């Protein structure tokens, strides 16, 4: 008798290791159809940007190669909606069950609820799992049963729970390969790669595959003893750079946690610096799940009326890395060229936009969304609202990052600035953080004409700081 067939619907879990949906399908003994549906029109306002799409293309190619090792083909379908693709597929072949790992954004929940209902009514068993977070956002509440809004108690509460261990199961090709000849779209037909080749530096900077994730994880473990000392130095590569792999699910948070904990010298999750960051990821997901409107509205409602001073010219200069503040510009150029920016510089650059330039945090969040390879609705929202002072556990608005001091402190040798701003490569490190303060002779010796080779600052630091504080006090008095 022929075996039943099931679908594993891959979404943001593009891996076969520690993938609960995949594991359950294998354990069911059914023939498995691995499926990915590309339905960008369903993504609405948060349609993936070019950098994310670039990553997705390579991650899908890699997943497809991994499945091919077991004689399986990743079925690709392009559709206006996932429900249309799934309904069509289940009409083509008899399907007993469908498995997927949950995504926790409001839009995904709505979509999946409808799909679950429709397929269940058709007699198909629908099973969903948590494969993208350590804990389901519903699992963690404070003593009064409400969601947390402050990181430390959230983190402490997580530490009282059993952190899931990764589970990877083996399966045999003969048992899983389906006998159907299913139509699959070509990956290229998704048009995820750029039409003009702007991705040469991305290719150099990243290996967007499972094997790339494993290499970075190994390096992160090797460096983890010095994580706290190095994590803020953007030139030092002291952080893991695993964020895009975590976002696309090429590595699971449970695997990350388990590997770090068992292989590095700090054996206590609570004391381990890099593992603490993983809980910021959990916290962001927790916040967005419980406060779904915050992707474009402030968590602190009163900030709806903050007196921003929207100015497309300023915004564009910031986006292009032309503010005249080297640390900000280096970060924005790193982002443009590689699709990633170091966390410390993300903080400095985003603070500069919302405080010195008084631009709405939503504009910055949107630019990050379209340019980051790790663009993640929960983490991006939390990062911007933290900086904008309007989110949970946020840095207060009146705390204005000083981009010059930040630059001196975290890039003292200017290695990071010089890497991304070659026109300042001859400027001595001690002068580079505020080039407008250099003497004409010093500028000439470094071969820099300010305003020609590199911009003059678009706003003075004191002026920007005052503008931010004035806007804040005006806002406070209007409450
Ligand atoms: C304005 C702003 C926007 C941001 N947008 C995003 C985004 O779209 N996507 C994204 O993944 N991160 C975002 N972050 C958080 C953080 O900058 C990145 O996760 C981090 O730089 C990734 O580098 P890493 O993998 O080397 O981190 P590591 O230091 O190696 O940390 C390990 C993992 O922990 C998680 N993590 C680390 N820091 C944070 C944090 N502050 N918040 C949430 N999770 C964290 C990431 O998944 C990361 O891969 C943003 C931060 C700011 C200030």
Short mmCIF file of C-alpha atoms and ligand atoms in Angstrom, two decimals:
data_model
loop_
_atom_site.label_atom_id
_atom_site.label_comp_id
_atom_site.label_asym_id
_atom_site.label_seq_id
_atom_site.Cartn_x
_atom_site.Cartn_y
_atom_site.Cartn_z
CA UNK A 1 0.00 0.00 0.00
CA UNK A 2 1.38 3.43 -0.87
CA UNK A 3 2.25 5.77 1.97
CA UNK A 4 0.43 8.94 2.94
CA UNK A 5 1.88 12.23 1.84
CA UNK A 6 2.53 15.32 3.90
CA UNK A 7 3.81 18.81 3.17
CA UNK A 8 6.49 20.62 5.12
CA UNK A 9 5.91 24.27 4.40
CA UNK A 10 9.22 26.10 4.89
CA UNK A 11 8.89 29.77 5.72
CA UNK A 12 11.53 31.38 7.96
CA UNK A 13 13.03 28.05 9.05
CA UNK A 14 15.22 27.28 6.06
CA UNK A 15 17.06 24.37 7.64
CA UNK A 16 16.79 20.63 8.24
CA UNK A 17 18.62 20.74 11.59
CA UNK A 18 16.58 21.28 14.74
CA UNK A 19 13.50 22.02 12.69
CA UNK A 20 10.44 20.85 14.68
CA UNK A 21 8.08 20.87 11.69
CA UNK A 22 10.50 18.86 9.60
CA UNK A 23 11.20 16.47 12.48
CA UNK A 24 7.50 15.83 13.02
CA UNK A 25 6.96 15.13 9.33
CA UNK A 26 9.86 12.70 9.24
CA UNK A 27 8.61 10.97 12.39
CA UNK A 28 5.14 10.62 10.83
CA UNK A 29 6.63 8.26 8.26
CA UNK A 30 4.76 10.01 5.44
CA UNK A 31 6.30 10.85 2.12
CA UNK A 32 7.37 14.46 2.42
CA UNK A 33 6.84 17.27 -0.03
CA UNK A 34 9.12 20.15 1.00
CA UNK A 35 7.48 23.40 -0.11
CA UNK A 36 8.29 27.09 -0.21
CA UNK A 37 5.71 29.66 -1.32
CA UNK A 38 6.76 33.08 -2.57
CA UNK A 39 3.86 35.50 -2.09
CA UNK A 40 5.35 38.99 -1.74
CA UNK A 41 2.05 40.77 -2.32
CA UNK A 42 0.87 39.27 0.97
CA UNK A 43 3.68 41.03 2.83
CA UNK A 44 1.95 44.41 2.52
CA UNK A 45 3.83 47.38 3.93
CA UNK A 46 6.67 45.18 5.12
CA UNK A 47 7.41 43.61 1.77
CA UNK A 48 10.96 42.25 1.89
CA UNK A 49 13.65 44.62 0.68
CA UNK A 50 16.33 43.93 -1.91
CA UNK A 51 18.93 42.84 0.66
CA UNK A 52 16.55 40.37 2.33
CA UNK A 53 15.55 39.03 -1.05
CA UNK A 54 19.18 38.53 -1.98
CA UNK A 55 19.65 36.46 1.16
CA UNK A 56 16.45 34.51 0.64
CA UNK A 57 17.51 33.46 -2.86
CA UNK A 58 20.75 31.95 -1.59
CA UNK A 59 19.16 30.38 1.48
CA UNK A 60 16.53 28.68 -0.72
CA UNK A 61 19.18 27.46 -3.12
CA UNK A 62 21.11 26.04 -0.18
CA UNK A 63 18.06 24.35 1.34
CA UNK A 64 17.24 22.88 -2.04
CA UNK A 65 20.80 21.47 -2.27
CA UNK A 66 20.51 19.97 1.21
CA UNK A 67 17.20 18.31 0.33
CA UNK A 68 18.68 17.01 -2.92
CA UNK A 69 21.24 15.06 -0.87
CA UNK A 70 18.27 13.02 0.37
CA UNK A 71 16.72 12.72 -3.05
CA UNK A 72 14.08 15.34 -2.31
CA UNK A 73 13.09 18.34 -4.39
CA UNK A 74 12.12 21.64 -2.84
CA UNK A 75 8.85 22.54 -4.55
CA UNK A 76 8.71 26.27 -5.21
CA UNK A 77 5.45 28.03 -5.89
CA UNK A 78 4.83 31.68 -6.60
CA UNK A 79 1.36 32.93 -5.77
CA UNK A 80 -0.60 36.01 -4.76
CA UNK A 81 -1.49 34.26 -1.54
CA UNK A 82 -0.16 31.25 0.32
CA UNK A 83 -3.67 29.89 0.73
CA UNK A 84 -4.15 29.84 -3.06
CA UNK A 85 -0.88 27.96 -3.53
CA UNK A 86 -1.71 25.44 -0.83
CA UNK A 87 -5.24 24.86 -2.03
CA UNK A 88 -3.96 24.28 -5.56
CA UNK A 89 -1.33 21.86 -4.35
CA UNK A 90 -3.73 19.87 -2.21
CA UNK A 91 -6.02 19.55 -5.21
CA UNK A 92 -3.17 18.18 -7.31
CA UNK A 93 -2.25 15.43 -4.87
CA UNK A 94 -3.88 13.83 -1.85
CA UNK A 95 -2.24 15.30 1.24
CA UNK A 96 -2.76 13.91 4.72
CA UNK A 97 -1.00 16.56 6.76
CA UNK A 98 0.86 19.83 6.60
CA UNK A 99 3.56 20.95 9.03
CA UNK A 100 5.08 24.37 9.56
CA UNK A 101 6.92 26.43 12.16
CA UNK A 102 5.07 29.45 13.43
CA UNK A 103 5.90 33.06 12.58
CA UNK A 104 4.63 35.47 15.21
CA UNK A 105 3.95 38.70 13.34
CA UNK A 106 0.28 39.71 13.31
CA UNK A 107 0.00 39.38 9.54
CA UNK A 108 1.47 35.85 9.57
CA UNK A 109 -0.84 34.81 12.38
CA UNK A 110 -3.90 36.04 10.45
CA UNK A 111 -2.76 34.25 7.30
CA UNK A 112 -1.94 31.01 9.10
CA UNK A 113 -5.20 30.97 11.04
CA UNK A 114 -7.17 31.17 7.81
CA UNK A 115 -5.02 28.47 6.20
CA UNK A 116 -5.40 26.20 9.20
CA UNK A 117 -9.17 26.58 9.12
CA UNK A 118 -9.45 26.02 5.37
CA UNK A 119 -7.19 22.98 5.20
CA UNK A 120 -8.67 21.42 8.33
CA UNK A 121 -12.13 21.75 6.77
CA UNK A 122 -10.73 19.82 3.80
CA UNK A 123 -9.74 17.03 6.16
CA UNK A 124 -6.05 17.81 6.19
CA UNK A 125 -4.26 17.66 9.51
CA UNK A 126 -2.47 20.93 10.21
CA UNK A 127 0.32 21.00 12.78
CA UNK A 128 2.37 24.03 13.69
CA UNK A 129 5.44 24.30 15.94
CA UNK A 130 7.69 26.84 17.55
CA UNK A 131 10.98 26.59 15.69
CA UNK A 132 11.97 30.25 15.47
CA UNK A 133 12.20 31.29 19.11
CA UNK A 134 13.32 29.66 22.33
CA UNK A 135 9.92 30.32 23.84
CA UNK A 136 6.52 30.87 22.36
CA UNK A 137 5.62 34.52 23.12
CA UNK A 138 2.48 33.40 24.95
CA UNK A 139 4.48 31.25 27.34
CA UNK A 140 6.05 34.17 29.16
CA UNK A 141 3.99 36.54 31.27
CA UNK A 142 4.62 38.46 34.47
CA UNK A 143 2.98 37.62 37.79
CA UNK A 144 -0.22 39.39 36.83
CA UNK A 145 -0.39 37.47 33.56
CA UNK A 146 0.53 40.48 31.40
CA UNK A 147 3.34 40.74 28.88
CA UNK A 148 6.66 42.15 30.03
CA UNK A 149 7.71 45.63 28.98
CA UNK A 150 11.10 45.66 30.66
CA UNK A 151 13.95 43.46 29.50
CA UNK A 152 15.61 42.35 32.76
CA UNK A 153 12.54 40.78 34.41
CA UNK A 154 11.62 39.20 31.07
CA UNK A 155 15.09 37.72 30.78
CA UNK A 156 15.07 36.51 34.39
CA UNK A 157 11.71 34.89 33.84
CA UNK A 158 13.08 33.08 30.75
CA UNK A 159 16.01 31.84 32.82
CA UNK A 160 13.65 30.02 35.17
CA UNK A 161 12.33 27.93 32.26
CA UNK A 162 13.89 24.93 30.62
CA UNK A 163 15.61 26.17 27.50
CA UNK A 164 14.82 23.77 24.68
CA UNK A 165 17.62 21.61 23.37
CA UNK A 166 18.06 21.24 19.65
CA UNK A 167 16.76 18.06 18.11
CA UNK A 168 18.00 16.84 14.76
CA UNK A 169 16.77 13.56 13.41
CA UNK A 170 18.02 11.42 10.61
CA UNK A 171 15.78 10.12 7.93
CA UNK A 172 16.14 7.78 5.05
CA UNK A 173 15.79 8.85 1.51
CA UNK A 174 13.73 5.86 0.38
CA UNK A 175 11.14 6.44 3.07
CA UNK A 176 10.60 10.09 2.35
CA UNK A 177 10.87 10.57 -1.39
CA UNK A 178 7.50 11.17 -3.03
CA UNK A 179 6.58 9.57 -6.29
CA UNK A 180 4.70 12.56 -7.60
CA UNK A 181 6.11 14.70 -10.33
CA UNK A 182 5.11 18.06 -8.98
CA UNK A 183 5.33 21.27 -10.91
CA UNK A 184 7.83 23.64 -9.34
CA UNK A 185 8.68 27.20 -10.29
CA UNK A 186 12.29 28.05 -11.01
CA UNK A 187 13.99 29.89 -8.16
CA UNK A 188 15.11 32.54 -10.66
CA UNK A 189 11.49 33.23 -11.54
CA UNK A 190 11.04 34.73 -8.03
CA UNK A 191 13.38 37.54 -9.20
CA UNK A 192 15.03 37.82 -5.80
CA UNK A 193 18.46 38.69 -7.12
CA UNK A 194 19.32 42.19 -8.33
CA UNK A 195 18.96 42.95 -12.03
CA UNK A 196 22.02 45.17 -11.93
CA UNK A 197 24.88 43.50 -10.06
CA UNK A 198 25.22 45.65 -6.92
CA UNK A 199 25.88 42.65 -4.72
CA UNK A 200 29.62 42.09 -5.20
CA UNK A 201 30.50 43.22 -1.65
CA UNK A 202 27.60 41.24 -0.22
CA UNK A 203 29.02 38.14 -1.86
CA UNK A 204 32.42 38.82 -0.32
CA UNK A 205 31.04 39.60 3.11
CA UNK A 206 28.58 36.71 3.41
CA UNK A 207 28.21 33.02 2.81
CA UNK A 208 24.41 32.87 3.15
CA UNK A 209 24.24 29.11 3.61
CA UNK A 210 23.95 26.63 6.45
CA UNK A 211 27.66 26.01 6.17
CA UNK A 212 28.25 29.79 6.42
CA UNK A 213 26.18 29.81 9.62
CA UNK A 214 28.19 26.95 11.09
CA UNK A 215 31.48 28.70 10.37
CA UNK A 216 30.31 31.91 12.06
CA UNK A 217 28.94 29.98 15.01
CA UNK A 218 32.28 28.24 15.46
CA UNK A 219 34.06 31.61 15.34
CA UNK A 220 31.57 33.14 17.77
CA UNK A 221 32.20 30.33 20.24
CA UNK A 222 35.95 30.76 19.90
CA UNK A 223 35.63 34.51 20.56
CA UNK A 224 32.90 34.28 23.18
CA UNK A 225 35.21 34.65 26.22
CA UNK A 226 36.04 38.15 25.00
CA UNK A 227 32.53 38.98 23.81
CA UNK A 228 31.86 41.62 26.47
CA UNK A 229 35.14 43.41 25.71
CA UNK A 230 34.85 43.26 21.94
CA UNK A 231 31.14 43.49 21.22
CA UNK A 232 31.17 47.28 20.95
CA UNK A 233 34.23 47.62 18.72
CA UNK A 234 32.90 47.69 15.17
CA UNK A 235 36.28 47.06 13.54
CA UNK A 236 36.89 43.94 15.61
CA UNK A 237 34.24 41.53 14.40
CA UNK A 238 33.62 40.67 18.05
CA UNK A 239 29.97 39.76 17.53
CA UNK A 240 28.75 36.68 15.70
CA UNK A 241 27.09 38.24 12.60
CA UNK A 242 24.57 35.43 12.88
CA UNK A 243 21.50 37.70 12.81
CA UNK A 244 20.51 37.01 9.17
CA UNK A 245 20.93 33.27 9.68
CA UNK A 246 18.73 33.45 12.75
CA UNK A 247 16.19 35.54 10.91
CA UNK A 248 15.90 33.11 8.00
CA UNK A 249 16.13 30.13 10.30
CA UNK A 250 19.29 28.63 8.86
CA UNK A 251 20.31 28.17 12.45
CA UNK A 252 17.80 27.77 15.26
CA UNK A 253 18.00 29.78 18.50
CA UNK A 254 18.07 26.48 20.43
CA UNK A 255 21.08 25.29 18.45
CA UNK A 256 22.79 28.67 18.93
CA UNK A 257 22.14 28.53 22.65
CA UNK A 258 23.15 24.91 23.08
CA UNK A 259 26.33 25.13 21.02
CA UNK A 260 27.51 28.31 22.75
CA UNK A 261 26.71 26.98 26.20
CA UNK A 262 28.33 23.60 25.78
CA UNK A 263 31.42 24.73 23.89
CA UNK A 264 32.40 28.03 25.40
CA UNK A 265 34.03 28.64 28.78
CA UNK A 266 31.10 30.50 30.41
CA UNK A 267 28.72 27.63 31.19
CA UNK A 268 25.94 29.67 32.74
CA UNK A 269 23.36 31.20 30.39
CA UNK A 270 22.80 34.10 32.79
CA UNK A 271 26.49 35.04 32.78
CA UNK A 272 27.11 34.56 29.10
CA UNK A 273 27.21 37.87 27.20
CA UNK A 274 26.36 36.62 23.73
CA UNK A 275 23.53 34.45 25.03
CA UNK A 276 22.03 37.45 26.76
CA UNK A 277 21.66 39.04 23.31
CA UNK A 278 19.66 36.06 22.16
CA UNK A 279 17.15 37.00 24.84
CA UNK A 280 16.89 40.51 23.41
CA UNK A 281 15.74 38.74 20.26
CA UNK A 282 13.16 36.85 22.32
CA UNK A 283 12.11 40.07 24.05
CA UNK A 284 11.59 41.84 20.72
CA UNK A 285 9.42 39.00 19.45
CA UNK A 286 7.50 39.01 22.74
CA UNK A 287 6.82 42.75 22.42
CA UNK A 288 5.73 42.66 18.80
CA UNK A 289 3.48 39.69 19.45
CA UNK A 290 1.72 41.37 22.37
CA UNK A 291 1.75 44.88 20.89
CA UNK A 292 1.37 44.21 17.17
CA UNK A 293 0.60 47.83 16.27
CA UNK A 294 4.14 48.86 17.26
CA UNK A 295 5.69 48.01 13.90
CA UNK A 296 4.79 51.56 12.87
CA UNK A 297 3.33 53.16 15.99
CA UNK A 298 5.07 53.90 19.25
CA UNK A 299 4.45 51.57 22.16
CA UNK A 300 4.21 54.66 24.36
CA UNK A 301 1.10 56.14 22.93
CA UNK A 302 1.94 59.72 23.86
CA UNK A 303 4.83 59.67 21.34
CA UNK A 304 2.25 59.72 18.53
CA UNK A 305 2.42 63.49 18.87
CA UNK A 306 6.17 63.93 19.03
CA UNK A 307 7.15 67.04 17.03
CA UNK A 308 9.34 65.42 14.37
CA UNK A 309 10.71 67.63 11.65
CA UNK A 310 10.43 65.49 8.54
CA UNK A 311 12.93 66.58 5.89
CA UNK A 312 13.65 64.41 2.85
CA UNK A 313 16.99 66.09 2.17
CA UNK A 314 18.33 65.30 5.65
CA UNK A 315 16.94 61.78 5.47
CA UNK A 316 18.60 61.15 2.14
CA UNK A 317 21.97 62.43 3.35
CA UNK A 318 21.74 60.08 6.30
CA UNK A 319 20.74 57.16 4.07
CA UNK A 320 23.65 57.79 1.72
CA UNK A 321 26.25 58.16 4.48
CA UNK A 322 26.77 61.88 3.77
CA UNK A 323 26.12 63.47 7.16
CA UNK A 324 29.69 64.64 7.73
CA UNK A 325 29.92 62.55 10.92
CA UNK A 326 32.39 59.78 10.03
CA UNK A 327 31.11 57.14 12.45
CA UNK A 328 27.52 57.62 11.24
CA UNK A 329 28.54 57.67 7.59
CA UNK A 330 30.78 54.61 7.96
CA UNK A 331 27.85 52.68 9.42
CA UNK A 332 25.42 53.78 6.74
CA UNK A 333 27.90 52.86 4.03
CA UNK A 334 28.61 49.48 5.62
CA UNK A 335 24.86 48.91 5.58
CA UNK A 336 24.53 49.92 1.93
CA UNK A 337 27.40 47.74 0.77
CA UNK A 338 27.01 44.64 2.93
CA UNK A 339 23.39 44.70 4.12
CA UNK A 340 24.52 44.74 7.74
CA UNK A 341 25.72 47.22 10.35
CA UNK A 342 27.44 46.60 13.65
CA UNK A 343 25.09 46.96 16.63
CA UNK A 344 27.01 49.80 18.31
CA UNK A 345 26.98 51.77 15.07
CA UNK A 346 23.28 50.98 14.53
CA UNK A 347 22.69 52.71 17.85
CA UNK A 348 24.83 55.74 17.00
CA UNK A 349 23.45 56.13 13.47
CA UNK A 350 19.82 55.68 14.48
CA UNK A 351 20.17 58.06 17.41
CA UNK A 352 21.71 60.65 15.08
CA UNK A 353 18.68 60.40 12.80
CA UNK A 354 15.97 60.64 15.46
CA UNK A 355 17.70 63.07 17.80
CA UNK A 356 20.20 65.30 15.99
CA UNK A 357 18.11 65.38 12.82
CA UNK A 358 14.67 64.99 14.45
CA UNK A 359 13.49 62.57 11.78
CA UNK A 360 10.71 60.11 12.65
CA UNK A 361 12.02 56.73 13.77
CA UNK A 362 9.65 55.05 11.32
CA UNK A 363 11.66 56.53 8.42
CA UNK A 364 14.85 55.05 9.79
CA UNK A 365 13.17 51.73 10.48
CA UNK A 366 11.93 51.60 6.92
CA UNK A 367 15.37 52.32 5.48
CA UNK A 368 16.88 49.60 7.65
CA UNK A 369 14.09 47.30 6.55
CA UNK A 370 14.92 47.63 2.88
CA UNK A 371 18.71 47.54 3.25
CA UNK A 372 19.42 45.00 6.02
CA UNK A 373 19.96 41.33 5.23
CA UNK A 374 18.81 40.63 8.80
CA UNK A 375 15.73 42.89 8.51
CA UNK A 376 13.43 41.51 11.15
CA UNK A 377 10.17 43.20 12.06
CA UNK A 378 10.44 42.47 15.78
CA UNK A 379 14.13 43.33 16.25
CA UNK A 380 14.01 46.36 13.99
CA UNK A 381 10.91 47.75 15.69
CA UNK A 382 12.36 47.22 19.13
CA UNK A 383 15.75 48.72 18.11
CA UNK A 384 14.21 51.88 16.68
CA UNK A 385 11.71 52.41 19.46
CA UNK A 386 14.46 51.89 22.03
CA UNK A 387 16.52 54.61 20.39
CA UNK A 388 13.49 56.84 19.82
CA UNK A 389 12.61 56.66 23.54
CA UNK A 390 9.09 55.54 22.68
CA UNK A 391 9.33 51.78 23.18
CA UNK A 392 9.56 49.28 26.00
CA UNK A 393 12.50 49.72 28.35
CA UNK A 394 13.66 52.49 26.02
CA UNK A 395 16.63 54.77 26.35
CA UNK A 396 15.01 58.07 27.45
CA UNK A 397 14.65 60.60 24.64
CA UNK A 398 16.70 63.18 26.53
CA UNK A 399 19.72 60.84 26.48
CA UNK A 400 21.37 61.98 23.27
CA UNK A 401 24.29 59.88 22.00
CA UNK A 402 27.32 62.02 21.27
CA UNK A 403 28.54 60.70 17.90
CA UNK A 404 32.01 62.17 18.39
CA UNK A 405 32.59 60.60 21.79
CA UNK A 406 31.08 57.31 20.65
CA UNK A 407 33.42 57.33 17.69
CA UNK A 408 36.50 58.08 19.83
CA UNK A 409 35.55 55.44 22.36
CA UNK A 410 34.56 52.59 20.08
CA UNK A 411 36.71 53.24 17.01
CA UNK A 412 39.83 54.74 18.58
CA UNK A 413 42.15 53.57 15.79
CA UNK A 414 39.62 54.63 13.13
CA UNK A 415 40.00 51.21 11.49
CA UNK A 416 36.24 50.98 10.99
CA UNK A 417 35.83 54.53 9.68
CA UNK A 418 38.73 54.19 7.28
CA UNK A 419 37.42 50.91 5.92
CA UNK A 420 34.10 52.44 4.89
CA UNK A 421 35.17 56.01 4.16
CA UNK A 422 38.29 55.68 2.02
CA UNK A 423 38.37 59.44 1.34
CA UNK A 424 39.43 59.88 5.00
CA UNK A 425 42.09 57.17 4.92
CA UNK A 426 44.99 59.62 5.35
CA UNK A 427 43.41 61.49 8.27
CA UNK A 428 45.15 60.70 11.59
CA UNK A 429 42.95 58.59 13.88
CA UNK A 430 42.82 61.18 16.64
CA UNK A 431 41.42 63.83 14.28
CA UNK A 432 39.07 61.74 12.20
CA UNK A 433 36.11 61.71 14.59
CA UNK A 434 35.34 65.39 13.96
CA UNK A 435 37.04 66.38 10.69
CA UNK A 436 35.44 69.86 10.74
CA UNK A 437 37.66 70.68 13.71
CA UNK A 438 40.83 70.02 11.71
CA UNK A 439 43.13 72.88 10.76
CA UNK A 440 43.37 73.69 7.03
CA UNK A 441 46.96 72.43 7.01
CA UNK A 442 45.94 69.15 8.62
CA UNK A 443 43.18 68.69 6.06
CA UNK A 444 45.56 69.49 3.24
CA UNK A 445 48.12 66.99 4.57
CA UNK A 446 45.41 64.32 4.60
CA UNK A 447 44.35 65.25 1.06
CA UNK A 448 40.82 66.16 2.15
CA UNK A 449 38.84 69.17 0.99
CA UNK A 450 35.91 69.40 3.37
CA UNK A 451 32.68 70.01 1.49
CA UNK A 452 34.18 68.49 -1.68
CA UNK A 453 35.82 65.16 -0.86
CA UNK A 454 33.85 64.62 2.31
CA UNK A 455 30.81 66.60 3.53
CA UNK A 456 30.81 69.25 6.19
CA UNK A 457 28.55 68.21 9.09
CA UNK A 458 24.87 68.63 8.17
CA UNK A 459 24.24 69.82 11.71
CA UNK A 460 26.53 70.90 14.56
CA UNK A 461 26.61 68.49 17.47
CA UNK A 462 25.56 71.10 20.04
CA UNK A 463 22.86 72.43 17.73
CA UNK A 464 21.52 68.90 17.09
CA UNK A 465 21.55 68.09 20.77
CA UNK A 466 19.76 71.32 21.67
CA UNK A 467 17.20 70.81 18.93
CA UNK A 468 16.47 67.33 20.28
CA UNK A 469 16.18 68.50 23.87
CA UNK A 470 13.98 71.46 22.92
CA UNK A 471 11.66 69.20 20.94
CA UNK A 472 11.53 66.85 23.90
CA UNK A 473 10.65 69.56 26.41
CA UNK A 474 8.01 71.01 24.04
CA UNK A 475 6.57 67.52 23.68
CA UNK A 476 6.65 66.93 27.45
CA UNK A 477 4.85 70.16 28.18
CA UNK A 478 2.16 69.33 25.61
CA UNK A 479 1.23 66.12 27.43
C1 LIG B 1 18.01 50.72 15.31
C2 LIG B 1 18.27 49.22 15.38
C3 LIG B 1 17.69 48.38 14.43
C4 LIG B 1 17.92 46.99 14.48
N1 LIG B 1 17.35 46.18 13.52
C5 LIG B 1 17.55 44.84 13.59
C6 LIG B 1 16.96 43.98 12.62
O1 LIG B 1 16.22 44.38 11.72
N2 LIG B 1 17.24 42.65 12.70
C7 LIG B 1 18.03 42.13 13.69
O2 LIG B 1 18.25 40.91 13.73
N3 LIG B 1 18.57 42.92 14.64
C8 LIG B 1 18.37 44.26 14.62
N4 LIG B 1 18.93 45.06 15.57
C9 LIG B 1 19.63 44.45 16.72
C10 LIG B 1 21.13 44.23 16.57
O3 LIG B 1 21.75 45.37 16.07
C11 LIG B 1 21.47 43.05 15.65
O4 LIG B 1 20.71 41.92 16.01
C12 LIG B 1 22.95 42.70 15.80
O5 LIG B 1 23.73 43.79 15.38
C13 LIG B 1 23.26 41.49 14.98
O6 LIG B 1 24.64 41.25 15.01
P1 LIG B 1 25.23 39.89 15.55
O7 LIG B 1 24.50 38.75 14.91
O8 LIG B 1 26.70 39.96 15.34
O9 LIG B 1 24.85 39.95 17.08
P2 LIG B 1 25.46 39.18 18.35
O10 LIG B 1 26.00 40.21 19.25
O11 LIG B 1 26.36 38.10 17.91
O12 LIG B 1 24.16 38.60 19.06
C14 LIG B 1 23.64 37.29 18.81
C15 LIG B 1 22.22 37.39 18.30
O13 LIG B 1 21.39 38.00 19.28
C16 LIG B 1 20.40 38.80 18.64
N5 LIG B 1 20.57 40.20 19.04
C17 LIG B 1 21.73 40.84 19.31
N6 LIG B 1 21.49 42.11 19.70
C18 LIG B 1 20.15 42.27 19.65
C19 LIG B 1 19.28 43.37 19.93
N7 LIG B 1 19.74 44.54 20.37
N8 LIG B 1 17.96 43.19 19.75
C20 LIG B 1 17.46 42.00 19.33
N9 LIG B 1 18.23 40.92 19.07
C21 LIG B 1 19.56 41.07 19.22
C22 LIG B 1 20.60 38.67 17.14
O14 LIG B 1 19.73 37.70 16.63
C23 LIG B 1 22.06 38.25 17.06
O15 LIG B 1 22.38 37.53 15.90
C24 LIG B 1 18.73 46.47 15.52
C25 LIG B 1 19.31 47.33 16.46
C26 LIG B 1 19.09 48.69 16.38
C27 LIG B 1 19.74 49.60 17.39
#
